[in-house]
C-alpha cells in the first residue's frame, strides 16, 4: 500500500469580505494518490482527524470534509471562483458536489462544505506562494510566542524578496506570528519551499516546535481581484475593481479614516481608507477631483444617515493621472499686502484695510504642488490581508505549477 501526496497541502483563502467567515476564511485541500483498496481507510482517517481536532458543537464551528475522486470538474472549479469573489450557498455546494460524484461529512450549519469544496476546486494553476507553518505544543498555547525578534529582522534582510511580510520595519512589528490563542507558532511566506525552509532555519525560537508543514497557497496573489476584474458591479461583501475619477476632495473623519468619492461611468461610489492602512490613507487624502484612478477593495454595507449604503473599503489604488491643483486667489494689496476684495463684477479689486483700489487687478491662479506621484499604492504591511499582494511580489508572479513532488514537506520531531 502506498499513499502519495501529489501536491503540497494547499491553503486556499476565499472571499475575504464574507460576513460569516471563519477567521481568515481559509480552507485546506490535500491532494493524494490513493490505491482504490485504501480509499475508505483514508476517508475514515480524515473524518476522524477533523472530529478530534475541531470544537464541534461550539457556536460557529461548522467543519466539513469533502472527498472528490479524480481532477476536480469544471463545475467545482467554477464554484471555487465564485467562493473567492462572491457568496456560495450550502445548497449550491451540495448540488455541485453531487454532480461531481463526491461525498462529504459536515457538522453544524454545513457552511464548512462551501469552503472545503472550493478549496478542492482551486488547484492554484495561476500565481501561488508557499507558507511554512510551525505549530506549538498544546501546553504553550495561549502563552507569549518565544521567537527572537532580532533573528526575524536578520532573516528578513537575508531572504527578502524570496520571503515576504516577515517584519514591518516602519512599525517595528513581527508579522510572522499570529496573536490569538491558537496552536500556530508562526507562518513564513515566500516564493519557494526552499526559501521558506531556509528562512525558518535562520530563526531563533525558544520554545519546542510540535511540527511544521509547508503549504502551497494563494496568499499574496490578490486572486480575489483577478476574478473580480471582469465584473464592475457593486454588491455587498464582494471584492471589486473600479476605474474612475475622483469626484470630490476626500474627507477625514474622527479616528483618522479617509473617505473618497469616485465617479465611475455609472455612478458616484463611496470609498474608505481606514486608519490602520497608515501611509496609504494619507495618499488617498491627497487626491483631488479629476484625478484618474483604479481602486481595488471590498464592498461593505455601512449606515450613513440612518440609511444603508455601499462603501468600498480600499485595499489598493493605482493613480493613473494626477489633475492639476489650481487655485484662484484674490490679489494682494500693493500698498499694505492685505488680500484685496472684489469691487464688483468687472470693477477690479479693493483693499479692505487701506481702501486702495485697482480696476485692472485680477485673480491670480496658483498651481499647487501635489506631493504625490502616479503609481501603485497599498496599505502598510501591518494592515495587509492574506490575499494582499505585497510590493516585493510584483514581477515574481508565477504561472502553472511544475508539480515537483513535495518531499520534505512534513516534519515532526
Ligand atoms: Zn491695502
GROMACS .gro file of C-alpha atoms and ligand atoms in nm:
model
  414
    1UNK     CA    1   0.000   0.000   0.000
    2UNK     CA    2   0.134   0.341  -0.092
    3UNK     CA    3  -0.037   0.676  -0.043
    4UNK     CA    4   0.139   0.975  -0.203
    5UNK     CA    5   0.097   1.348  -0.185
    6UNK     CA    6   0.079   1.479  -0.541
    7UNK     CA    7   0.092   1.843  -0.430
    8UNK     CA    8   0.186   2.031  -0.118
    9UNK     CA    9  -0.111   2.064   0.114
   10UNK     CA   10  -0.298   2.371  -0.012
   11UNK     CA   11  -0.432   2.657   0.197
   12UNK     CA   12  -0.692   2.842  -0.006
   13UNK     CA   13  -0.816   3.180   0.107
   14UNK     CA   14  -1.168   3.257  -0.011
   15UNK     CA   15  -1.369   3.580  -0.035
   16UNK     CA   16  -1.222   3.794   0.246
   17UNK     CA   17  -1.536   4.008   0.264
   18UNK     CA   18  -1.778   3.736   0.373
   19UNK     CA   19  -1.959   3.844   0.690
   20UNK     CA   20  -1.992   3.497   0.846
   21UNK     CA   21  -1.645   3.371   0.766
   22UNK     CA   22  -1.425   3.171   0.994
   23UNK     CA   23  -1.112   3.362   1.084
   24UNK     CA   24  -0.932   3.441   0.760
   25UNK     CA   25  -1.184   3.244   0.553
   26UNK     CA   26  -0.943   2.966   0.464
   27UNK     CA   27  -0.978   2.601   0.374
   28UNK     CA   28  -0.720   2.326   0.332
   29UNK     CA   29  -0.704   2.080   0.042
   30UNK     CA   30  -0.494   1.763   0.044
   31UNK     CA   31  -0.432   1.604  -0.295
   32UNK     CA   32  -0.344   1.238  -0.264
   33UNK     CA   33  -0.284   0.940  -0.483
   34UNK     CA   34  -0.456   0.656  -0.306
   35UNK     CA   35  -0.491   0.288  -0.410
   36UNK     CA   36  -0.861   0.201  -0.451
   37UNK     CA   37  -0.829  -0.052  -0.173
   38UNK     CA   38  -0.724   0.220   0.071
   39UNK     CA   39  -0.978   0.484  -0.028
   40UNK     CA   40  -1.225   0.414   0.253
   41UNK     CA   41  -0.950   0.394   0.514
   42UNK     CA   42  -0.817   0.737   0.407
   43UNK     CA   43  -1.165   0.885   0.426
   44UNK     CA   44  -1.216   0.740   0.770
   45UNK     CA   45  -0.883   0.881   0.888
   46UNK     CA   46  -0.967   1.230   0.756
   47UNK     CA   47  -1.307   1.236   0.923
   48UNK     CA   48  -1.165   1.109   1.250
   49UNK     CA   49  -0.890   1.374   1.247
   50UNK     CA   50  -1.143   1.653   1.190
   51UNK     CA   51  -1.365   1.524   1.468
   52UNK     CA   52  -1.076   1.501   1.712
   53UNK     CA   53  -0.929   1.842   1.635
   54UNK     CA   54  -1.242   2.057   1.593
   55UNK     CA   55  -1.457   2.207   1.864
   56UNK     CA   56  -1.769   2.051   1.718
   57UNK     CA   57  -2.081   2.171   1.895
   58UNK     CA   58  -1.936   2.516   1.964
   59UNK     CA   59  -2.115   2.808   1.808
   60UNK     CA   60  -1.997   2.894   1.455
   61UNK     CA   61  -1.791   2.576   1.433
   62UNK     CA   62  -1.908   2.414   1.113
   63UNK     CA   63  -1.628   2.191   0.985
   64UNK     CA   64  -1.670   1.970   0.682
   65UNK     CA   65  -1.461   1.731   0.477
   66UNK     CA   66  -1.533   1.662   0.113
   67UNK     CA   67  -1.387   1.386  -0.099
   68UNK     CA   68  -1.362   1.416  -0.475
   69UNK     CA   69  -1.206   1.146  -0.691
   70UNK     CA   70  -1.000   1.248  -0.993
   71UNK     CA   71  -0.944   1.600  -1.122
   72UNK     CA   72  -1.198   1.850  -0.990
   73UNK     CA   73  -1.469   1.905  -1.253
   74UNK     CA   74  -1.521   2.241  -1.423
   75UNK     CA   75  -1.833   2.289  -1.209
   76UNK     CA   76  -1.623   2.257  -0.893
   77UNK     CA   77  -1.365   2.499  -1.037
   78UNK     CA   78  -1.647   2.748  -1.113
   79UNK     CA   79  -1.775   2.716  -0.759
   80UNK     CA   80  -1.422   2.795  -0.634
   81UNK     CA   81  -1.404   3.113  -0.838
   82UNK     CA   82  -1.742   3.216  -0.703
   83UNK     CA   83  -1.634   3.143  -0.345
   84UNK     CA   84  -1.336   3.373  -0.398
   85UNK     CA   85  -1.538   3.671  -0.516
   86UNK     CA   86  -1.896   3.610  -0.411
   87UNK     CA   87  -2.119   3.412  -0.184
   88UNK     CA   88  -2.196   3.043  -0.232
   89UNK     CA   89  -2.489   2.880  -0.053
   90UNK     CA   90  -2.466   2.542   0.118
   91UNK     CA   91  -2.733   2.411  -0.122
   92UNK     CA   92  -2.524   2.519  -0.419
   93UNK     CA   93  -2.218   2.341  -0.278
   94UNK     CA   94  -2.419   2.023  -0.214
   95UNK     CA   95  -2.558   2.031  -0.570
   96UNK     CA   96  -2.211   2.078  -0.720
   97UNK     CA   97  -2.067   1.801  -0.506
   98UNK     CA   98  -2.343   1.560  -0.613
   99UNK     CA   99  -2.282   1.646  -0.977
  100UNK     CA  100  -1.915   1.558  -0.928
  101UNK     CA  101  -1.991   1.225  -0.761
  102UNK     CA  102  -1.815   1.344  -0.449
  103UNK     CA  103  -1.914   1.280  -0.093
  104UNK     CA  104  -1.891   1.479   0.226
  105UNK     CA  105  -1.915   1.476   0.601
  106UNK     CA  106  -2.022   1.803   0.759
  107UNK     CA  107  -2.107   1.935   1.104
  108UNK     CA  108  -2.305   2.230   1.234
  109UNK     CA  109  -2.465   2.457   0.975
  110UNK     CA  110  -2.297   2.290   0.679
  111UNK     CA  111  -2.116   2.613   0.584
  112UNK     CA  112  -1.785   2.428   0.601
  113UNK     CA  113  -1.890   2.238   0.290
  114UNK     CA  114  -1.862   2.552   0.080
  115UNK     CA  115  -1.504   2.622   0.184
  116UNK     CA  116  -1.394   2.260   0.162
  117UNK     CA  117  -1.532   2.211  -0.189
  118UNK     CA  118  -1.398   2.549  -0.302
  119UNK     CA  119  -1.051   2.451  -0.178
  120UNK     CA  120  -1.066   2.126  -0.374
  121UNK     CA  121  -1.159   2.317  -0.690
  122UNK     CA  122  -0.885   2.580  -0.661
  123UNK     CA  123  -0.585   2.395  -0.798
  124UNK     CA  124  -0.366   2.709  -0.799
  125UNK     CA  125  -0.294   2.699  -1.170
  126UNK     CA  126  -0.214   3.068  -1.176
  127UNK     CA  127   0.001   3.260  -0.931
  128UNK     CA  128   0.075   3.099  -0.594
  129UNK     CA  129   0.310   3.122  -0.295
  130UNK     CA  130   0.423   2.898  -0.010
  131UNK     CA  131   0.379   2.919   0.364
  132UNK     CA  132   0.569   2.723   0.625
  133UNK     CA  133   0.355   2.695   0.936
  134UNK     CA  134   0.513   2.585   1.264
  135UNK     CA  135   0.286   2.466   1.542
  136UNK     CA  136   0.313   2.493   1.920
  137UNK     CA  137   0.291   2.229   2.187
  138UNK     CA  138  -0.053   2.222   2.345
  139UNK     CA  139   0.083   2.333   2.685
  140UNK     CA  140   0.220   2.657   2.534
  141UNK     CA  141  -0.096   2.764   2.354
  142UNK     CA  142  -0.206   3.098   2.498
  143UNK     CA  143   0.142   3.193   2.625
  144UNK     CA  144   0.362   3.455   2.450
  145UNK     CA  145   0.536   3.318   2.143
  146UNK     CA  146   0.909   3.290   2.210
  147UNK     CA  147   1.057   3.399   1.879
  148UNK     CA  148   1.372   3.612   1.893
  149UNK     CA  149   1.284   3.943   1.722
  150UNK     CA  150   1.640   4.017   1.609
  151UNK     CA  151   1.657   3.682   1.431
  152UNK     CA  152   1.334   3.771   1.245
  153UNK     CA  153   1.483   4.104   1.134
  154UNK     CA  154   1.804   3.932   1.019
  155UNK     CA  155   1.612   3.656   0.841
  156UNK     CA  156   1.401   3.917   0.664
  157UNK     CA  157   1.709   4.103   0.547
  158UNK     CA  158   1.876   3.785   0.422
  159UNK     CA  159   1.580   3.621   0.248
  160UNK     CA  160   1.355   3.901   0.115
  161UNK     CA  161   1.211   3.913  -0.155
  162UNK     CA  162   1.213   3.530  -0.166
  163UNK     CA  163   1.010   3.560   0.152
  164UNK     CA  164   0.763   3.837   0.233
  165UNK     CA  165   0.572   4.003   0.517
  166UNK     CA  166   0.814   3.889   0.786
  167UNK     CA  167   0.875   4.216   0.961
  168UNK     CA  168   0.727   4.563   0.947
  169UNK     CA  169   1.033   4.787   0.976
  170UNK     CA  170   0.826   5.101   0.997
  171UNK     CA  171   0.612   4.998   1.292
  172UNK     CA  172   0.876   4.760   1.438
  173UNK     CA  173   0.639   4.468   1.435
  174UNK     CA  174   0.699   4.095   1.382
  175UNK     CA  175   0.448   3.983   1.121
  176UNK     CA  176   0.518   3.608   1.109
  177UNK     CA  177   0.345   3.533   1.439
  178UNK     CA  178  -0.029   3.543   1.489
  179UNK     CA  179  -0.171   3.697   1.805
  180UNK     CA  180  -0.458   3.474   1.910
  181UNK     CA  181  -0.453   3.176   2.147
  182UNK     CA  182  -0.420   2.931   1.858
  183UNK     CA  183  -0.172   2.648   1.803
  184UNK     CA  184   0.014   2.830   1.525
  185UNK     CA  185   0.357   2.949   1.637
  186UNK     CA  186   0.448   3.122   1.313
  187UNK     CA  187   0.379   3.138   0.940
  188UNK     CA  188   0.658   3.217   0.697
  189UNK     CA  189   0.551   3.321   0.349
  190UNK     CA  190   0.764   3.301   0.040
  191UNK     CA  191   0.811   3.220  -0.326
  192UNK     CA  192   0.952   2.866  -0.299
  193UNK     CA  193   0.951   2.580  -0.047
  194UNK     CA  194   1.330   2.612  -0.025
  195UNK     CA  195   1.306   2.983   0.057
  196UNK     CA  196   1.059   2.941   0.344
  197UNK     CA  197   1.253   2.646   0.481
  198UNK     CA  198   1.586   2.830   0.470
  199UNK     CA  199   1.424   3.133   0.635
  200UNK     CA  200   1.281   2.910   0.907
  201UNK     CA  201   1.626   2.776   0.987
  202UNK     CA  202   1.755   3.130   1.041
  203UNK     CA  203   1.512   3.192   1.327
  204UNK     CA  204   1.600   3.159   1.692
  205UNK     CA  205   1.298   3.006   1.862
  206UNK     CA  206   1.293   2.948   2.237
  207UNK     CA  207   1.008   2.703   2.266
  208UNK     CA  208   0.960   2.348   2.138
  209UNK     CA  209   0.801   2.310   1.797
  210UNK     CA  210   0.530   2.050   1.775
  211UNK     CA  211   0.564   2.016   1.395
  212UNK     CA  212   0.591   2.222   1.080
  213UNK     CA  213   0.432   2.192   0.737
  214UNK     CA  214   0.487   2.371   0.406
  215UNK     CA  215   0.168   2.466   0.225
  216UNK     CA  216   0.112   2.589  -0.130
  217UNK     CA  217  -0.132   2.880  -0.112
  218UNK     CA  218  -0.293   3.177  -0.282
  219UNK     CA  219  -0.158   3.415  -0.012
  220UNK     CA  220  -0.021   3.738  -0.154
  221UNK     CA  221  -0.161   3.674  -0.503
  222UNK     CA  222  -0.465   3.904  -0.494
  223UNK     CA  223  -0.659   3.620  -0.657
  224UNK     CA  224  -0.985   3.782  -0.542
  225UNK     CA  225  -0.919   4.091  -0.754
  226UNK     CA  226  -0.820   3.893  -1.061
  227UNK     CA  227  -1.154   3.718  -1.050
  228UNK     CA  228  -1.341   4.044  -0.975
  229UNK     CA  229  -1.188   4.245  -1.258
  230UNK     CA  230  -1.438   4.125  -1.516
  231UNK     CA  231  -1.737   4.235  -1.306
  232UNK     CA  232  -1.751   4.605  -1.228
  233UNK     CA  233  -2.079   4.588  -1.034
  234UNK     CA  234  -2.108   4.697  -0.674
  235UNK     CA  235  -2.252   4.428  -0.447
  236UNK     CA  236  -2.218   4.394  -0.072
  237UNK     CA  237  -1.950   4.161   0.068
  238UNK     CA  238  -1.766   4.119  -0.260
  239UNK     CA  239  -1.433   4.237  -0.391
  240UNK     CA  240  -1.446   4.499  -0.664
  241UNK     CA  241  -1.213   4.671  -0.909
  242UNK     CA  242  -1.332   5.009  -1.041
  243UNK     CA  243  -1.190   5.269  -1.271
  244UNK     CA  244  -1.293   5.633  -1.241
  245UNK     CA  245  -1.216   5.989  -1.147
  246UNK     CA  246  -1.208   6.144  -0.803
  247UNK     CA  247  -1.536   6.332  -0.762
  248UNK     CA  248  -1.478   6.550  -0.455
  249UNK     CA  249  -1.193   6.629  -0.219
  250UNK     CA  250  -1.157   6.339   0.029
  251UNK     CA  251  -1.276   6.396   0.383
  252UNK     CA  252  -1.128   6.274   0.708
  253UNK     CA  253  -1.342   6.162   0.999
  254UNK     CA  254  -1.264   6.108   1.366
  255UNK     CA  255  -1.045   5.806   1.410
  256UNK     CA  256  -0.838   5.904   1.107
  257UNK     CA  257  -1.037   5.723   0.839
  258UNK     CA  258  -1.038   5.891   0.497
  259UNK     CA  259  -1.342   5.889   0.270
  260UNK     CA  260  -1.327   5.934  -0.103
  261UNK     CA  261  -1.592   5.967  -0.373
  262UNK     CA  262  -1.517   5.810  -0.707
  263UNK     CA  263  -1.707   5.890  -1.025
  264UNK     CA  264  -1.729   5.582  -1.246
  265UNK     CA  265  -1.904   5.556  -1.581
  266UNK     CA  266  -2.220   5.460  -1.392
  267UNK     CA  267  -2.235   5.638  -1.058
  268UNK     CA  268  -2.059   5.803  -0.768
  269UNK     CA  269  -1.908   5.539  -0.539
  270UNK     CA  270  -1.815   5.594  -0.173
  271UNK     CA  271  -1.473   5.457  -0.076
  272UNK     CA  272  -1.293   5.442   0.258
  273UNK     CA  273  -0.928   5.408   0.356
  274UNK     CA  274  -0.912   5.312   0.722
  275UNK     CA  275  -0.672   5.436   0.985
  276UNK     CA  276  -0.463   5.117   1.018
  277UNK     CA  277  -0.368   5.141   0.648
  278UNK     CA  278  -0.111   5.402   0.757
  279UNK     CA  279   0.057   5.600   0.479
  280UNK     CA  280  -0.192   5.455   0.230
  281UNK     CA  281  -0.478   5.662   0.372
  282UNK     CA  282  -0.256   5.974   0.354
  283UNK     CA  283  -0.208   5.917  -0.018
  284UNK     CA  284  -0.584   5.882  -0.061
  285UNK     CA  285  -0.633   6.204   0.138
  286UNK     CA  286  -0.413   6.391  -0.112
  287UNK     CA  287  -0.629   6.307  -0.412
  288UNK     CA  288  -0.830   6.587  -0.572
  289UNK     CA  289  -1.124   6.600  -0.813
  290UNK     CA  290  -1.033   6.490  -1.163
  291UNK     CA  291  -0.752   6.251  -1.062
  292UNK     CA  292  -0.786   5.929  -1.263
  293UNK     CA  293  -0.757   5.617  -1.050
  294UNK     CA  294  -0.831   5.244  -1.039
  295UNK     CA  295  -0.942   5.128  -0.697
  296UNK     CA  296  -0.942   4.776  -0.550
  297UNK     CA  297  -1.137   4.688  -0.239
  298UNK     CA  298  -1.415   4.503  -0.062
  299UNK     CA  299  -1.774   4.629  -0.077
  300UNK     CA  300  -1.937   4.675   0.264
  301UNK     CA  301  -2.277   4.795   0.375
  302UNK     CA  302  -2.243   5.097   0.600
  303UNK     CA  303  -2.503   5.305   0.774
  304UNK     CA  304  -2.497   5.667   0.660
  305UNK     CA  305  -2.766   5.899   0.796
  306UNK     CA  306  -2.976   5.601   0.907
  307UNK     CA  307  -2.967   5.452   0.559
  308UNK     CA  308  -2.764   5.156   0.443
  309UNK     CA  309  -2.527   5.243   0.164
  310UNK     CA  310  -2.241   5.063  -0.005
  311UNK     CA  311  -1.884   5.165   0.064
  312UNK     CA  312  -1.569   5.022  -0.090
  313UNK     CA  313  -1.306   4.953   0.177
  314UNK     CA  314  -0.990   5.034  -0.016
  315UNK     CA  315  -0.713   4.771  -0.033
  316UNK     CA  316  -0.513   4.908  -0.325
  317UNK     CA  317  -0.516   5.206  -0.556
  318UNK     CA  318  -0.345   5.283  -0.884
  319UNK     CA  319  -0.316   5.655  -0.953
  320UNK     CA  320  -0.312   5.680  -1.330
  321UNK     CA  321  -0.315   6.054  -1.387
  322UNK     CA  322  -0.299   6.345  -1.147
  323UNK     CA  323  -0.504   6.651  -1.220
  324UNK     CA  324  -0.353   6.999  -1.183
  325UNK     CA  325  -0.435   7.151  -0.849
  326UNK     CA  326  -0.505   7.510  -0.947
  327UNK     CA  327  -0.648   7.760  -0.703
  328UNK     CA  328  -0.764   8.113  -0.777
  329UNK     CA  329  -0.669   8.373  -0.519
  330UNK     CA  330  -0.754   8.742  -0.487
  331UNK     CA  331  -0.451   8.966  -0.546
  332UNK     CA  332  -0.267   9.127  -0.255
  333UNK     CA  333  -0.278   9.500  -0.198
  334UNK     CA  334   0.044   9.660  -0.338
  335UNK     CA  335   0.043   9.912  -0.052
  336UNK     CA  336  -0.025   9.710   0.264
  337UNK     CA  337  -0.008   9.346   0.142
  338UNK     CA  338  -0.357   9.267   0.271
  339UNK     CA  339  -0.557   9.041   0.039
  340UNK     CA  340  -0.797   9.259  -0.161
  341UNK     CA  341  -1.167   9.202  -0.220
  342UNK     CA  342  -1.364   9.214  -0.542
  343UNK     CA  343  -1.502   9.559  -0.609
  344UNK     CA  344  -1.787   9.414  -0.813
  345UNK     CA  345  -1.812   9.243  -1.147
  346UNK     CA  346  -1.563   9.389  -1.395
  347UNK     CA  347  -1.453   9.657  -1.150
  348UNK     CA  348  -1.131   9.505  -1.023
  349UNK     CA  349  -1.030   9.478  -0.657
  350UNK     CA  350  -1.028   9.695  -0.349
  351UNK     CA  351  -0.828   9.675  -0.028
  352UNK     CA  352  -1.046   9.644   0.283
  353UNK     CA  353  -0.770   9.791   0.506
  354UNK     CA  354  -0.625  10.094   0.324
  355UNK     CA  355  -0.904  10.134   0.069
  356UNK     CA  356  -0.660  10.124  -0.225
  357UNK     CA  357  -0.846  10.010  -0.533
  358UNK     CA  358  -0.734   9.889  -0.872
  359UNK     CA  359  -0.979   9.837  -1.162
  360UNK     CA  360  -0.715   9.634  -1.351
  361UNK     CA  361  -0.630   9.389  -1.070
  362UNK     CA  362  -0.737   9.030  -1.138
  363UNK     CA  363  -0.747   8.695  -0.964
  364UNK     CA  364  -0.418   8.506  -0.955
  365UNK     CA  365  -0.404   8.140  -1.046
  366UNK     CA  366  -0.169   7.926  -0.846
  367UNK     CA  367  -0.066   7.571  -0.927
  368UNK     CA  368  -0.013   7.388  -0.601
  369UNK     CA  369   0.241   7.111  -0.557
  370UNK     CA  370   0.059   6.775  -0.537
  371UNK     CA  371   0.317   6.594  -0.322
  372UNK     CA  372   0.214   6.257  -0.464
  373UNK     CA  373   0.310   6.066  -0.776
  374UNK     CA  374   0.110   5.844  -1.011
  375UNK     CA  375   0.160   5.476  -0.935
  376UNK     CA  376   0.053   5.184  -0.726
  377UNK     CA  377  -0.025   5.221  -0.355
  378UNK     CA  378  -0.115   4.954  -0.098
  379UNK     CA  379  -0.170   4.973   0.279
  380UNK     CA  380   0.117   4.947   0.526
  381UNK     CA  381   0.233   4.589   0.586
  382UNK     CA  382   0.063   4.563   0.925
  383UNK     CA  383  -0.274   4.617   0.753
  384UNK     CA  384  -0.215   4.356   0.480
  385UNK     CA  385  -0.478   4.089   0.446
  386UNK     CA  386  -0.394   3.731   0.348
  387UNK     CA  387  -0.455   3.792  -0.022
  388UNK     CA  388  -0.288   4.136  -0.037
  389UNK     CA  389  -0.003   4.129  -0.287
  390UNK     CA  390   0.298   4.296  -0.120
  391UNK     CA  391   0.517   4.530  -0.327
  392UNK     CA  392   0.802   4.277  -0.323
  393UNK     CA  393   0.589   4.023  -0.514
  394UNK     CA  394   0.526   4.242  -0.819
  395UNK     CA  395   0.725   4.083  -1.100
  396UNK     CA  396   0.760   3.750  -0.917
  397UNK     CA  397   0.416   3.615  -1.016
  398UNK     CA  398   0.421   3.250  -1.123
  399UNK     CA  399   0.250   3.060  -1.397
  400UNK     CA  400   0.149   2.699  -1.400
  401UNK     CA  401   0.275   2.484  -1.115
  402UNK     CA  402   0.551   2.249  -1.228
  403UNK     CA  403   0.433   1.981  -0.992
  404UNK     CA  404   0.750   1.887  -0.811
  405UNK     CA  405   0.690   1.602  -0.568
  406UNK     CA  406   0.652   1.752  -0.221
  407UNK     CA  407   0.936   1.578  -0.046
  408UNK     CA  408   1.044   1.749   0.273
  409UNK     CA  409   0.700   1.899   0.319
  410UNK     CA  410   0.626   1.740   0.651
  411UNK     CA  411   0.836   1.731   0.957
  412UNK     CA  412   0.757   1.609   1.302
  413UNK     CA  413   1.041   1.596   1.553
  414LIG    ZN1  414  -0.406   9.797   0.139
   0.00000   0.00000   0.00000
